[in-house]
XYZ file of N, CA and C in Angstrom:
834
model
N 82.221 119.422 154.909
C 83.355 119.772 156.011
C 83.239 120.959 155.891
N 83.353 121.676 156.750
C 83.479 123.354 156.879
C 85.120 123.714 156.338
N 85.058 124.573 155.581
C 86.633 124.860 155.165
C 87.087 125.796 156.104
N 88.869 125.709 156.669
C 89.216 126.869 157.598
C 90.598 126.812 156.866
N 91.000 128.162 156.816
C 92.113 129.026 156.407
C 92.943 128.332 156.269
N 93.514 127.530 157.756
C 94.999 127.224 158.085
C 94.693 125.522 157.918
N 93.423 124.696 157.223
C 93.512 123.385 156.855
C 92.909 123.178 155.543
N 93.739 123.808 154.291
C 93.562 123.713 153.098
C 94.504 122.382 152.330
N 94.516 121.084 152.922
C 95.306 120.491 152.127
C 94.128 118.706 151.862
N 94.923 118.485 151.069
C 94.120 117.584 149.940
C 95.141 116.272 150.295
N 94.380 115.343 149.951
C 95.074 113.679 149.926
C 94.709 113.363 148.651
N 95.162 113.421 147.256
C 94.055 113.169 146.270
C 95.276 111.865 145.568
N 96.865 111.853 145.887
C 97.734 110.979 145.198
C 98.417 110.174 146.431
N 99.005 108.920 145.642
C 99.847 108.050 146.414
C 101.065 108.811 146.641
N 101.882 108.635 147.324
C 103.288 109.093 147.095
C 104.392 108.527 148.571
N 105.801 108.425 148.680
C 105.795 107.535 149.549
C 107.192 108.507 149.943
N 107.314 108.084 151.553
C 108.524 108.984 152.737
C 107.738 109.970 152.813
N 108.630 110.557 154.035
C 108.252 111.596 154.932
C 108.487 112.644 153.435
N 109.718 112.949 152.934
C 110.429 114.472 152.378
C 108.874 114.434 151.116
N 108.336 113.988 150.796
C 108.010 113.790 149.885
C 105.732 114.771 150.584
N 105.723 113.803 151.566
C 104.854 114.025 152.149
C 104.828 115.757 152.453
N 105.885 116.579 152.983
C 105.747 117.314 153.380
C 105.474 118.597 152.194
N 106.466 118.329 151.037
C 106.528 119.063 150.153
C 105.157 118.913 149.591
N 104.319 117.760 149.486
C 102.550 117.903 148.525
C 101.795 118.738 149.797
N 102.398 118.947 150.755
C 101.518 119.733 152.439
C 102.300 121.146 151.883
N 102.885 121.206 151.081
C 103.473 122.634 151.570
C 102.344 123.194 149.955
N 102.964 122.257 149.101
C 101.909 122.827 147.882
C 101.207 122.971 147.855
N 100.021 122.395 149.243
C 98.211 122.362 149.079
C 98.064 123.154 149.833
N 99.299 123.973 151.142
C 98.916 124.861 151.606
C 98.949 126.244 150.639
N 99.838 126.589 149.749
C 100.282 128.080 149.355
C 99.422 127.218 147.408
N 98.588 126.862 147.439
C 97.675 126.982 146.461
C 96.413 126.827 146.932
N 95.865 126.559 148.341
C 94.381 126.899 148.818
C 93.397 126.115 148.221
N 94.369 124.190 147.974
C 92.956 123.098 148.030
C 92.416 122.811 149.069
N 91.331 122.883 148.566
C 90.084 122.319 150.072
C 91.141 120.655 150.219
N 90.234 120.425 151.532
C 90.288 119.725 153.138
C 89.631 118.653 152.287
N 89.963 117.410 151.937
C 89.057 115.706 151.797
C 90.463 114.719 151.797
N 90.235 114.466 153.401
C 91.140 113.523 153.468
C 90.778 112.496 154.664
N 89.299 111.933 154.624
C 88.893 111.177 155.152
C 88.791 109.401 155.169
N 89.380 108.855 153.859
C 89.348 108.393 154.199
C 90.926 107.629 152.762
N 91.544 107.222 153.522
C 93.095 106.731 152.707
C 93.119 105.856 151.575
N 93.897 106.944 150.457
C 92.762 106.188 148.859
C 93.706 104.943 148.785
N 93.470 104.155 148.178
C 93.862 102.363 147.280
C 95.377 102.297 147.490
N 95.966 103.527 146.811
C 96.810 102.814 146.373
C 98.558 103.542 147.242
N 98.170 104.278 148.443
C 98.801 104.113 149.559
C 99.135 103.778 150.843
N 99.658 103.221 151.134
C 100.514 101.948 151.912
C 99.983 102.814 153.312
N 99.711 101.927 154.397
C 99.117 102.159 156.000
C 100.653 103.115 156.928
N 101.005 102.628 156.092
C 102.781 103.835 156.999
C 102.426 105.175 156.702
N 102.446 105.099 155.094
C 102.584 106.381 154.612
C 101.306 107.451 154.996
N 99.837 106.728 155.155
C 98.840 107.466 155.478
C 98.651 107.586 157.127
N 99.270 106.937 157.637
C 99.646 107.344 159.343
C 100.782 108.150 158.987
N 101.685 108.490 158.344
C 102.808 109.215 158.472
C 102.226 110.816 158.369
N 100.912 110.862 156.847
C 100.465 112.644 156.386
C 99.778 112.832 157.319
N 98.953 111.629 158.456
C 97.554 112.105 158.986
C 98.701 113.083 160.588
N 99.858 112.502 160.067
C 100.406 112.698 162.028
C 101.521 114.121 161.338
N 101.328 114.358 160.118
C 101.758 115.400 159.646
C 101.241 116.661 160.047
N 99.788 116.567 159.416
C 98.678 116.692 159.069
C 98.282 117.721 160.343
N 97.783 117.142 160.968
C 97.596 117.149 162.362
C 98.222 118.189 163.330
N 99.543 117.557 163.027
C 100.597 118.969 163.559
C 100.766 119.861 163.601
N 100.370 120.134 161.563
C 100.546 121.474 161.337
C 99.181 122.014 161.772
N 97.939 121.775 161.784
C 97.130 122.164 162.401
C 97.118 123.235 163.314
N 97.431 121.986 164.211
C 97.587 122.401 166.116
C 98.564 123.469 165.882
N 99.356 123.322 165.253
C 100.764 123.923 165.216
C 100.459 125.829 164.787
N 99.635 125.589 163.934
C 99.709 126.921 162.795
C 98.032 127.703 163.956
N 97.646 126.772 164.543
C 96.580 127.314 165.203
C 96.762 128.235 166.375
N 98.260 127.517 166.937
C 98.869 128.081 168.450
C 99.293 129.865 167.252
N 100.294 129.108 166.174
C 100.781 131.007 165.493
C 100.084 131.662 165.196
N 98.544 131.635 164.796
C 97.701 132.727 164.588
C 97.480 133.476 165.723
N 96.945 132.726 166.987
C 97.084 133.623 168.079
C 98.039 133.735 168.734
N 99.483 133.448 168.904
C 100.619 133.976 168.931
C 100.979 135.580 168.886
N 100.486 134.966 166.611
C 100.779 136.629 165.557
C 99.751 137.673 166.947
N 98.534 137.565 167.052
C 97.712 138.402 167.376
C 98.285 138.941 168.712
N 98.247 137.756 169.305
C 98.683 138.631 171.209
C 99.944 139.854 170.530
N 100.914 139.155 169.774
C 102.502 140.119 169.091
C 101.702 141.453 168.515
N 101.010 141.473 168.388
C 100.232 142.551 167.178
C 99.462 143.946 168.384
N 99.620 142.966 169.762
C 99.480 144.417 171.000
C 97.534 144.153 170.870
N 96.814 143.147 170.545
C 95.558 143.047 170.627
C 94.769 143.208 171.958
N 94.328 143.840 172.713
C 93.548 143.882 174.351
C 93.592 142.737 174.466
N 93.407 141.819 175.470
C 92.567 140.664 176.437
C 91.469 140.159 175.780
N 90.573 141.468 175.316
C 88.620 141.590 175.477
C 88.923 140.832 173.886
N 90.034 141.284 173.268
C 89.413 141.221 171.993
C 90.572 139.500 171.714
N 91.466 139.508 171.782
C 91.793 138.107 171.654
C 91.280 136.739 170.667
N 90.114 136.414 171.255
C 89.458 135.070 170.654
C 88.543 136.092 169.924
N 88.627 137.261 169.469
C 87.697 138.192 168.532
C 87.726 136.781 167.162
N 86.260 136.942 166.103
C 86.754 136.539 164.851
C 85.184 136.712 163.993
N 85.161 136.794 163.125
C 84.391 136.735 161.742
C 83.456 135.825 162.879
N 83.339 134.227 163.278
C 82.511 133.341 163.908
C 81.804 134.071 164.981
N 82.466 134.465 165.808
C 81.611 136.087 166.625
C 80.934 137.020 166.436
N 81.123 137.450 164.744
C 80.163 138.641 165.180
C 78.972 138.451 165.305
N 78.183 139.554 165.859
C 76.782 139.458 166.187
C 76.138 141.287 165.195
N 76.144 140.487 164.145
C 75.819 141.567 163.280
C 75.067 141.537 161.880
N 75.054 142.336 160.806
C 74.757 141.917 159.634
C 75.564 140.907 158.825
N 75.145 140.057 158.042
C 76.338 138.946 157.759
C 76.521 139.580 156.819
N 75.904 140.831 155.576
C 75.913 141.216 154.364
C 77.728 142.262 155.133
N 77.587 142.720 156.203
C 78.674 143.256 156.342
C 79.682 142.582 156.824
N 79.828 141.575 157.306
C 80.174 140.672 157.950
C 81.285 140.065 156.475
N 80.827 139.312 155.959
C 80.965 139.310 154.267
C 81.960 139.726 153.386
N 81.425 141.662 153.498
C 82.192 142.045 152.941
C 83.660 142.325 153.446
N 83.745 142.548 155.101
C 84.759 142.822 155.672
C 85.837 141.335 155.365
N 85.153 140.141 155.218
C 85.687 139.426 154.728
C 86.588 139.369 153.330
N 85.793 139.895 152.653
C 86.644 139.652 151.295
C 87.279 140.938 150.955
N 87.172 141.790 152.339
C 88.467 143.224 152.252
C 90.079 142.792 152.582
N 89.172 141.609 154.332
C 90.634 141.348 154.832
C 91.228 140.238 153.625
N 90.610 140.119 152.288
C 91.990 138.738 151.564
C 91.955 139.546 150.366
N 91.995 141.164 150.153
C 92.245 142.204 149.882
C 93.413 143.288 150.028
N 94.182 143.988 149.306
C 94.903 144.553 150.068
C 94.817 146.191 150.531
N 92.982 145.960 150.588
C 92.456 147.431 150.688
C 92.909 148.075 151.823
N 92.862 149.210 152.438
C 92.931 150.172 154.027
C 90.960 149.969 154.267
N 90.975 149.901 155.004
C 90.204 150.012 155.762
C 89.107 150.610 156.727
N 87.794 151.926 156.404
C 87.394 152.394 157.580
C 86.429 152.184 158.159
N 86.058 151.486 159.115
C 84.679 151.342 160.005
C 84.148 152.232 161.030
N 82.862 152.662 160.348
C 82.415 153.711 161.545
C 80.557 153.164 161.650
N 80.668 153.489 162.945
C 79.657 153.623 163.635
C 79.412 153.986 164.928
N 78.431 153.793 165.319
C 77.704 154.011 166.683
C 78.060 153.472 167.775
N 78.520 153.914 169.209
C 79.840 152.774 170.242
C 78.852 151.440 170.266
N 79.377 150.403 170.526
C 79.224 149.178 170.854
C 78.824 148.708 169.425
N 79.130 148.910 168.268
C 78.450 148.743 167.431
C 79.198 147.443 166.739
N 80.423 147.292 167.509
C 81.451 145.942 166.911
C 82.466 146.539 165.758
N 82.067 147.967 165.239
C 83.271 148.277 164.899
C 85.007 147.664 165.410
N 85.541 147.612 166.503
C 86.312 146.990 166.695
C 87.043 145.489 166.616
N 85.532 144.755 167.169
C 85.627 143.733 166.896
C 85.812 143.142 165.477
N 84.581 143.386 164.688
C 85.068 143.372 162.435
C 86.737 143.872 162.334
N 87.637 145.082 163.265
C 88.658 145.441 162.462
C 89.979 143.862 163.073
N 89.562 143.701 164.463
C 90.668 142.717 164.705
C 90.163 141.329 164.094
N 88.675 141.073 163.566
C 88.661 140.110 162.659
C 89.193 140.136 161.548
N 89.398 141.090 161.381
C 90.210 141.601 159.504
C 91.286 141.152 159.796
N 92.044 141.749 161.009
C 93.360 141.401 160.905
C 93.573 139.783 161.495
N 93.153 138.613 162.157
C 93.015 137.726 162.096
C 92.934 136.742 160.809
N 92.002 137.655 159.764
C 92.078 136.461 158.653
C 92.801 136.956 157.492
N 93.462 138.324 157.783
C 94.810 138.353 157.271
C 96.568 137.487 157.937
N 96.479 137.093 158.623
C 96.859 136.486 159.885
C 96.719 135.088 159.669
N 95.748 134.877 159.352
C 95.882 133.003 158.653
C 96.050 132.898 157.506
N 95.821 133.812 156.538
C 96.042 133.607 155.303
C 97.903 133.648 154.839
N 98.219 134.898 156.279
C 99.813 134.309 155.731
C 100.076 132.974 157.022
N 99.809 132.493 157.531
C 100.127 131.097 157.573
C 100.218 130.174 156.965
N 99.171 130.392 155.653
C 99.177 129.538 154.607
C 100.168 129.898 153.735
N 100.468 130.978 153.728
C 101.433 131.399 152.378
C 102.823 131.527 153.240
N 102.898 131.696 154.026
C 104.863 131.678 154.854
C 104.227 130.255 155.559
N 104.182 129.256 155.051
C 104.310 127.470 156.368
C 105.775 127.429 156.748
N 105.509 126.442 157.909
C 106.678 126.408 158.523
C 108.164 125.755 157.889
N 108.977 125.955 157.986
C 110.043 124.745 157.386
C 110.556 123.641 158.571
N 110.757 122.165 157.552
C 111.138 121.129 158.466
C 111.927 120.545 157.342
N 112.851 119.742 158.175
C 113.737 119.176 157.625
C 113.220 117.228 156.745
N 114.228 116.977 156.846
C 113.707 115.871 155.387
C 113.410 115.074 157.021
N 112.932 114.814 157.427
C 112.162 114.149 159.111
C 111.120 114.222 159.031
N 110.736 115.689 159.319
C 109.378 116.302 159.569
C 109.655 116.819 160.467
N 110.916 117.595 160.806
C 110.903 117.954 162.258
C 111.020 119.470 162.258
N 110.177 120.499 163.217
C 109.609 121.470 162.597
C 110.852 121.953 162.870
N 111.428 123.034 161.900
C 113.007 123.785 161.885
C 113.131 125.344 162.365
N 111.818 126.044 161.535
C 111.757 127.541 161.854
C 110.159 127.602 161.095
N 110.252 129.112 161.887
C 108.634 129.898 161.456
C 108.274 131.150 160.917
N 108.288 131.077 160.114
C 108.940 132.681 159.427
C 107.061 133.423 159.863
N 107.446 135.238 159.571
C 106.105 135.481 159.636
C 105.483 135.322 159.300
N 104.132 136.030 159.398
C 102.898 136.068 159.085
C 102.569 136.859 157.782
N 103.352 138.496 158.287
C 103.226 139.410 157.177
C 104.382 139.148 156.262
N 105.303 138.612 155.983
C 106.286 138.465 154.898
C 107.879 139.649 155.387
N 109.110 138.063 155.695
C 110.523 138.411 156.139
C 109.817 139.098 157.403
N 110.452 139.847 158.065
C 110.152 140.552 159.243
C 109.201 141.473 159.934
N 108.446 141.633 158.926
C 107.249 142.945 158.614
C 106.351 142.203 159.832
N 105.540 143.427 160.525
C 104.764 143.224 161.567
C 103.268 143.513 161.734
N 102.285 143.597 162.761
C 101.695 144.019 162.446
C 101.020 144.844 164.001
N 100.525 145.705 163.851
C 99.655 145.979 165.514
C 98.826 146.645 165.555
N 98.393 147.290 166.726
C 97.218 147.123 167.666
C 97.268 148.841 167.880
N 96.906 150.005 167.999
C 96.208 150.951 168.773
C 95.559 151.359 168.740
N 94.910 151.998 170.262
C 94.083 152.783 170.347
C 94.719 154.658 169.937
N 94.032 155.678 169.007
C 94.530 156.723 168.593
C 94.985 157.170 169.762
N 93.629 157.951 170.950
C 94.154 158.551 172.256
C 95.679 157.983 172.606
N 95.824 156.239 172.939
C 96.890 156.170 173.055
C 97.924 156.300 172.560
N 97.686 156.288 171.291
C 98.985 157.414 170.142
C 99.664 158.303 170.297
N 98.570 159.464 170.896
C 98.677 160.432 170.840
C 98.994 161.096 172.065
N 98.199 160.003 173.109
C 99.551 160.759 174.096
C 101.178 159.736 174.335
N 101.265 158.760 173.338
C 102.447 158.901 173.441
C 103.397 159.639 172.650
N 103.089 160.546 171.602
C 103.651 161.359 170.941
C 103.620 162.187 172.202
N 102.410 163.104 172.551
C 102.600 164.081 173.551
C 103.997 164.002 174.542
N 103.975 162.785 175.092
C 105.020 162.545 175.689
C 106.107 162.842 175.600
N 106.366 162.221 173.829
C 107.635 161.847 173.253
C 108.010 164.049 173.160
N 107.321 164.333 172.691
C 107.278 166.292 172.390
C 108.093 166.863 173.697
N 107.247 166.316 174.793
C 108.048 166.667 176.052
C 108.795 166.294 177.219
N 109.890 165.416 175.757
C 110.831 164.772 175.940
C 111.413 163.697 177.499
N 110.142 163.454 177.370
C 110.370 162.429 178.515
C 110.579 160.717 177.565
N 110.573 160.548 176.782
C 110.605 159.249 176.346
C 112.721 159.348 176.323
N 112.954 158.177 175.990
C 114.159 157.661 175.649
C 114.398 156.654 174.730
N 115.177 156.291 173.942
C 115.532 155.077 173.237
C 117.106 154.898 173.575
N 117.612 153.891 172.906
C 118.868 153.292 172.988
C 119.471 153.387 171.886
N 120.405 154.685 172.058
C 121.357 154.756 170.486
C 122.419 153.886 170.633
N 123.782 154.211 169.928
C 124.616 153.599 169.756
C 125.627 153.917 171.034
N 125.526 155.095 171.149
C 125.987 155.289 172.164
C 125.710 155.624 173.820
N 124.456 154.678 174.161
C 123.906 154.649 174.982
C 122.393 155.263 175.290
N 121.495 155.780 175.822
C 120.221 156.514 176.338
C 120.751 157.519 175.175
N 119.508 157.342 173.950
C 118.947 159.207 173.446
C 118.509 159.700 173.836
N 117.624 161.040 173.607
C 116.145 161.421 173.957
C 115.626 160.938 172.372
N 114.318 160.294 172.471
C 113.306 159.520 171.640
C 112.847 161.157 170.952
N 112.913 161.278 169.440
C 112.125 162.444 169.139
C 111.497 161.990 167.777
N 110.004 162.931 167.895
C 108.569 163.304 167.245
C 108.979 162.253 166.181
N 110.137 162.079 165.110
C 109.725 160.987 164.013
C 110.146 159.773 164.787
N 110.897 159.759 165.696
C 111.008 158.270 165.447
C 109.648 157.701 166.468
N 108.782 158.530 166.906
C 108.034 158.033 167.305
C 106.776 158.147 166.222
N 107.001 158.559 165.274
C 106.024 158.843 164.253
C 106.357 157.553 163.112
N 107.332 156.311 163.299
C 107.772 156.128 162.641
C 107.858 154.549 163.176
N 107.971 154.783 164.533
C 106.984 153.584 165.288
C 105.746 152.807 164.457
N 104.546 154.085 164.311
C 103.569 153.690 163.885
C 103.356 153.979 162.083
N 104.343 154.169 160.910
C 104.550 153.990 159.780
C 105.484 152.809 159.637
N 105.880 151.748 160.117
C 107.279 150.924 160.427
C 105.225 149.428 160.047
N 104.484 149.273 160.738
C 103.847 147.882 161.107
C 103.306 147.896 159.482
N 103.441 146.575 158.831
C 102.460 145.934 157.439
C 101.410 146.431 157.968
N 100.424 146.096 158.813
C 99.267 145.928 159.177
C 98.588 146.781 160.592
N 98.402 147.597 160.676
C 98.139 148.699 161.742
C 97.119 148.873 161.677
N 95.922 148.687 163.018
C 95.014 148.865 163.379
C 94.540 150.725 164.438
N 94.029 151.235 164.062
C 94.224 152.910 164.655
C 92.576 152.493 165.258
N 92.325 152.727 166.350
C 90.870 152.273 166.848
C 90.557 153.571 167.822
N 89.444 154.124 167.674
C 88.629 154.575 167.808
C 88.596 155.759 168.151
N 89.664 156.679 166.171
C 89.426 157.658 166.385
C 88.811 158.355 166.963
N 88.918 160.192 167.089
C 87.560 160.724 167.315
C 87.572 160.950 168.885
N 87.982 160.113 169.585
C 87.932 159.886 171.012
C 88.534 160.764 171.555
N 89.486 161.573 171.273
C 90.324 162.117 171.485
C 90.069 163.533 171.867
N 90.856 164.519 172.874
C 90.867 166.030 172.429
C 91.930 166.255 171.718
N 92.116 166.989 170.580
C 93.060 166.832 169.727
C 93.587 168.890 169.539
N 94.340 168.381 169.082
C 95.466 169.533 168.808
C 96.006 169.719 167.637
N 96.397 170.757 167.489
C 96.971 171.563 166.001
C 98.107 170.249 165.582
N 98.486 170.003 167.037
C 100.285 169.138 166.829
C 99.541 167.251 166.432
N 98.786 167.419 167.479
C 98.211 165.807 167.434
C 97.472 165.677 165.912
N 96.974 167.061 165.261
C 96.245 166.327 163.985
C 97.272 166.066 162.923
N 98.763 167.122 162.742
C 99.248 166.951 162.025
C 99.896 165.853 161.854
N 100.336 165.097 163.311
C 101.524 163.831 164.017
C 100.136 163.175 163.068
N 99.157 163.281 163.357
C 98.272 161.681 162.747
C 98.324 161.339 161.756
N 97.680 162.685 160.872
C 98.052 163.151 159.714
C 99.332 162.365 158.446
N 100.110 163.083 159.195
C 101.580 162.146 158.828
C 101.907 160.585 158.732
N 101.077 159.744 159.984
C 100.942 158.613 159.567
C 100.185 157.729 158.828
N 98.873 158.382 158.662
C 98.072 158.046 158.167
C 98.729 157.854 156.311
N 99.095 159.406 156.427
C 99.250 159.645 155.075
C 100.680 158.621 154.784
N 101.658 158.095 155.800
C 102.498 158.035 154.953
C 102.459 155.890 154.632
N 102.125 156.315 155.551
C 101.203 154.844 155.651
C 100.724 153.866 154.165
N 99.943 155.353 153.776
C 99.125 154.867 152.342
C 99.795 155.307 150.882
N 100.997 155.656 151.427
C 102.086 156.154 150.404
C 103.272 154.677 150.130
N 103.074 153.983 151.677
C 104.300 153.126 151.724
C 103.158 151.667 150.985
N 101.758 151.849 151.010
C 101.293 150.936 150.866
C 101.039 149.921 152.274
N 101.260 150.921 153.059
C 100.852 149.886 154.302
C 99.894 149.429 154.890
N 99.145 148.544 155.258
C 98.124 148.377 155.162
C 97.021 149.079 156.680
N 95.970 149.986 156.783
C 95.585 150.382 157.788
C 94.254 150.387 157.780
N 93.929 149.816 158.787
C 92.661 149.409 159.522
C 91.759 150.546 160.366
N 90.821 151.546 160.299
C 90.904 152.376 161.330
C 89.472 152.408 161.597
N 88.854 153.039 162.905
C 87.861 152.764 163.402
C 87.370 153.776 164.182
N 86.499 154.138 163.995
C 85.478 155.527 164.474
C 83.986 155.532 164.481
N 83.758 156.479 165.615
C 82.428 157.200 165.909
C 81.987 158.037 164.848
N 83.004 158.663 164.331
C 82.527 160.283 163.385
C 82.194 159.544 161.729
N 81.168 160.364 161.276
C 81.424 160.532 159.739
C 82.535 160.853 159.073
N 82.865 160.719 157.680
C 83.928 161.412 157.143
C 83.169 163.074 157.214
N 81.992 163.540 157.083
C 81.802 164.959 157.007
C 81.961 165.346 158.711
N 82.334 164.710 159.473
C 82.286 164.950 160.947
C 83.392 165.509 161.753
N 84.498 164.298 160.711
C 86.017 163.769 160.787
C 86.761 165.667 160.435
N 86.068 165.880 158.991
C 86.399 166.830 158.451
C 86.297 168.424 159.221
N 84.751 168.372 159.846
C 84.434 169.577 160.572
C 84.699 169.507 162.102
N 85.409 168.433 162.953
C 85.827 168.923 164.093
C 87.042 168.307 164.204
N 88.070 167.651 162.980
C 89.291 167.362 163.286
C 90.567 167.705 162.166
N 90.383 167.196 160.652
C 91.099 167.491 160.032
C 90.828 167.648 158.253
N 90.907 168.124 157.669
C 90.231 167.984 156.509
C 90.900 167.466 155.656
N 92.502 167.410 156.075
C 93.089 166.717 155.388
C 93.403 165.092 156.255
N 93.328 164.551 157.158
C 92.753 163.458 157.582
C 91.555 163.007 156.700
N 90.918 163.755 156.712
C 89.338 163.409 156.275
C 89.388 163.119 154.484
N 90.187 163.307 154.511
C 90.472 163.238 152.731
C 91.550 161.385 152.565
N 92.599 161.219 153.040
C 92.980 160.150 153.184
C 92.300 159.347 153.736
N 91.363 159.313 154.608
C 90.503 158.158 155.280
C 89.166 158.199 154.316
N 88.795 159.504 153.445
C 87.847 159.023 151.952
C 88.426 158.114 151.240
N 89.623 158.072 150.860
C 89.981 157.138 150.095
C 90.378 155.700 150.658
N 89.673 155.218 151.385
C 89.482 153.645 152.007
C 88.234 153.425 151.473
N 88.770 151.969 151.724
C 87.125 150.961 151.631
C 86.107 151.513 152.693
N 85.334 151.910 153.174
C 84.490 151.995 153.839
C 83.662 151.222 154.250
N 83.321 150.710 155.809
C 81.738 150.138 156.523
C 81.487 150.682 157.390
N 79.970 151.076 156.821
C 79.247 152.256 157.842
C 78.198 151.371 158.557
N 78.509 151.271 160.012
C 77.330 150.471 160.344
C 76.417 151.499 161.247
N 75.341 150.956 161.287
C 73.961 151.594 162.204
C 73.627 150.435 163.265
N 74.077 149.366 163.609
C 73.400 148.979 164.592
C 73.458 149.316 166.313
N 72.551 149.395 166.544
C 72.625 149.582 168.017
C 73.697 149.092 168.934
N 73.603 149.546 170.093
C 74.879 149.072 171.052
C 74.738 147.701 171.368
N 75.383 146.309 171.149
C 74.482 144.797 171.667
C 75.309 144.680 172.601
N 75.860 146.148 173.425
C 76.349 145.188 174.620
C 75.725 145.429 175.622
N 74.396 146.512 175.629
C 73.680 146.926 176.369
C 72.379 145.802 176.426
N 72.639 145.478 175.868
C 71.790 143.738 175.197
C 71.788 143.166 176.122
N 72.726 142.573 176.419
C 73.807 141.695 177.349
C 72.667 141.527 178.790
C-alpha cells in the first residue's frame, strides 16, 4: 500500500471504547506509523473494529479537506491548487530532493527558465509542509468521537502565504503613495510602509514567486531585502522562485538580496518550457 502522509495509522492492538480508539489514532498520527489495517485483529470485537474504521475514514476525508482548505488560505492561485509532487513532470531526483527539503526547516531558492516547473515545485513543497502539519496537529475530538476543533497546520495561529514578487512590490509602491488604509483603534488610518513589510514577514511560510520579473527601484530592492532578511533572522521559512541565477540577481538587482538568497538551499532547473510541449 502506498504511504500517504495523512494516513499514518496502524491497527496492531486490541482496544475497547471510542476514547481509546481516538487516543491511539492520535498517537499513531504523531509517531508516523505506517498504515496496515486491512484485516481485523483476532482479539478485537467487531464493534470496535467498525468504530475504528469509521473514525479513521472520517479523519482521512477531513484531513484531505484540511490540506486543500489551508492551501487556498495561503493564496495559492487556482491554477496551482491541485499541484503536488505526484503531478510534477520532470527530474525525479530533483523532485525527491524537494520532498526532503519540504520535511526540513530550510529556506529554498528554485531557479530555472520559464516553464521549467519552479512554481509547481514551490507549491508542492508548501503542500507537503501542510500535510505534515495535519499529522502533527490533529483535530480535537470529544469522548464520543465528535470533532470539536481544528488546529492550524503551522502551529498556533501561524499561517502561510503565496505572493508573486511583482504583486508584492506593487502593493508596497501603493502604500508608499499613501493609497492604502488600515483599521486603527479610532477608525481608518493610513497604512505605513512598515505595516506593509510586516504583512510579509509574519507568515510562518512564504512563497515569493517570480523574483526578477519586475522592474526594480532602489526603494523596492530595499523593501525586498528587508523582508527576506527579517524572515531569515526570525527563522520564518521562505521559498523563492526566479528565472535568474545568483550572479544575475547580484548584477541586475542587489548584492544584498543575492547574498541572502545564497544562504538558501538551491534547486537549479535546466528543463525546457514543458508548457510548449502540450
